[in-house]
Amino acid sequence: MLIATPRSIFSWSFDLHRGDELVAHIDMAWLREAADVFIGGQDYTFLRESILQGTFALKQGDEVLARAQKTSIFSRSFEVEIAGGGSTLRPVWIWGREFALYNGDLQVGRIYPQTWFRWTAVIDLPDGLTLPEQVFLYWLVLVMWRRQAKSNSG
């Protein structure tokens, strides 16, 4: 299980911890849906590849390690290619902030706010996923939360 905490009260950049150990940093881009990520001494890039197709990618250098595609323009759900297979990441409730990861109809993990009024999150995903894959799934949820926050403030 990972805990993600914002670096400051107004920040969309996060530190991820497993217990007391800092395992990742996410530095969100200001003007686009992308992030520079540092995990276990390695640099990764998370980015939106295509606006029209709604595809997102986890990259290390030029290599794509995982990919996600929104199921529709109106949905907050993703079909995700990770761990050598396909999964679905979708909100538990249509207006809620909790997301669940499914393999077929079986829920195998979830990502949810630690409290209803803060951006601190709990990332409870299967151990079979690599740490970069787990952080990528959290980043996809974070993108949805950020969109929701922007639409609520404007």
XYZ file of C-alpha atoms in Angstrom:
154
model
C 0.000 0.000 0.000
C 1.213 3.490 -0.906
C 0.271 6.878 0.531
C 0.449 9.939 -1.733
C 0.744 13.380 -0.159
C 0.893 16.754 -1.896
C 4.182 18.603 -1.523
C 2.350 21.745 -0.414
C -1.198 22.943 0.078
C -1.495 24.396 -3.448
C 0.603 21.797 -5.250
C -0.340 19.106 -7.752
C 3.045 17.465 -7.195
C 3.110 14.481 -4.849
C 5.426 12.327 -2.765
C 4.541 8.637 -2.469
C 5.510 6.614 0.589
C 5.385 2.939 1.492
C 5.447 3.038 5.269
C 8.217 5.488 6.190
C 10.085 5.011 2.898
C 9.807 7.642 0.154
C 9.424 5.609 -3.064
C 8.390 8.149 -5.728
C 7.964 11.816 -6.649
C 5.391 13.053 -9.159
C 5.958 16.520 -10.628
C 2.835 17.458 -12.573
C 3.123 19.714 -15.617
C 1.295 23.021 -15.259
C -0.303 23.383 -18.664
C -0.814 19.845 -19.936
C -1.620 16.379 -18.708
C 1.905 15.115 -18.148
C 4.304 14.499 -15.287
C 7.959 13.860 -14.649
C 8.229 10.984 -12.201
C 11.164 9.696 -10.173
C 10.842 6.112 -8.893
C 13.634 4.088 -7.310
C 16.459 6.070 -8.878
C 14.859 6.018 -12.354
C 13.175 8.785 -14.361
C 9.818 8.176 -16.033
C 7.410 10.295 -18.034
C 3.636 10.036 -17.776
C 1.794 11.833 -20.558
C -1.307 12.183 -22.595
C -0.414 10.875 -26.045
C -3.564 11.762 -27.953
C -6.323 14.213 -27.174
C -8.702 12.762 -29.747
C -8.202 9.119 -28.765
C -7.784 9.789 -25.034
C -4.607 7.724 -24.742
C -2.070 8.049 -21.943
C 1.340 6.410 -21.586
C 3.967 5.484 -19.015
C 7.361 5.890 -20.675
C 10.949 5.370 -19.673
C 13.036 7.102 -22.302
C 11.495 6.098 -25.646
C 10.049 2.817 -24.346
C 6.325 2.627 -23.533
C 5.884 0.471 -20.413
C 2.115 0.868 -20.007
C -0.730 2.519 -21.852
C -4.254 3.590 -20.932
C -7.177 4.702 -23.045
C -10.331 6.425 -21.857
C -13.382 4.325 -22.630
C -15.237 7.400 -23.955
C -14.886 11.156 -24.016
C -17.646 11.473 -21.387
C -16.302 8.800 -19.052
C -13.666 8.787 -16.322
C -12.873 5.114 -16.988
C -9.733 3.686 -18.584
C -8.820 0.455 -20.326
C -5.249 -0.141 -19.150
C -2.498 -2.348 -20.601
C -0.306 -3.286 -17.616
C 1.433 -6.347 -16.222
C 1.138 -8.105 -19.561
C -2.652 -7.903 -19.610
C -5.679 -5.666 -19.662
C -7.494 -4.101 -16.747
C -10.130 -1.441 -16.230
C -9.722 1.558 -13.928
C -13.004 3.265 -13.176
C -14.720 5.342 -10.501
C -16.638 3.403 -7.877
C -19.391 6.002 -7.924
C -20.151 8.368 -10.821
C -19.393 11.572 -8.855
C -17.040 10.102 -6.284
C -13.271 10.329 -6.051
C -12.649 6.636 -5.295
C -11.451 4.534 -8.237
C -11.199 0.756 -8.465
C -9.048 -1.487 -10.636
C -10.799 -4.485 -12.195
C -9.610 -7.597 -13.979
C -12.786 -8.561 -15.771
C -15.558 -8.251 -13.173
C -13.226 -8.830 -10.210
C -12.105 -5.771 -8.240
C -8.386 -6.207 -7.503
C -7.434 -2.809 -6.087
C -8.480 0.737 -5.371
C -7.263 4.312 -5.107
C -9.126 6.662 -2.798
C -8.764 9.899 -0.840
C -7.627 9.420 2.742
C -10.161 12.062 3.825
C -12.908 13.790 1.865
C -11.407 17.299 2.004
C -7.712 16.666 1.246
C -5.709 15.385 -1.709
C -3.807 12.775 0.321
C -4.574 9.384 -1.234
C -4.298 5.686 -0.455
C -3.115 3.490 -3.325
C -4.032 -0.121 -2.602
C -3.133 -2.122 -5.708
C -1.986 -5.713 -6.337
C 1.633 -6.605 -5.568
C 1.846 -8.172 -9.040
C 2.019 -4.675 -10.519
C 5.396 -2.984 -10.651
C 5.869 0.210 -8.664
C 5.924 2.325 -11.878
C 2.628 0.714 -12.965
C 1.041 1.447 -9.577
C 2.224 5.065 -9.685
C 0.937 5.394 -13.276
C -2.529 4.200 -12.233
C -2.522 6.731 -9.385
C -1.470 9.461 -11.848
C -4.450 8.620 -14.101
C -6.751 9.088 -11.099
C -4.917 12.290 -10.213
C -5.558 13.621 -13.745
C -9.283 12.960 -13.257
C -9.252 14.633 -9.815
C -7.440 17.648 -11.241
C -9.982 17.971 -14.087
C -12.805 17.762 -11.565
C -11.205 20.402 -9.328
C -10.727 22.751 -12.308
C -14.321 22.332 -13.446
C -15.611 22.944 -9.899
C -13.588 26.125 -9.500
C -14.521 27.715 -12.800
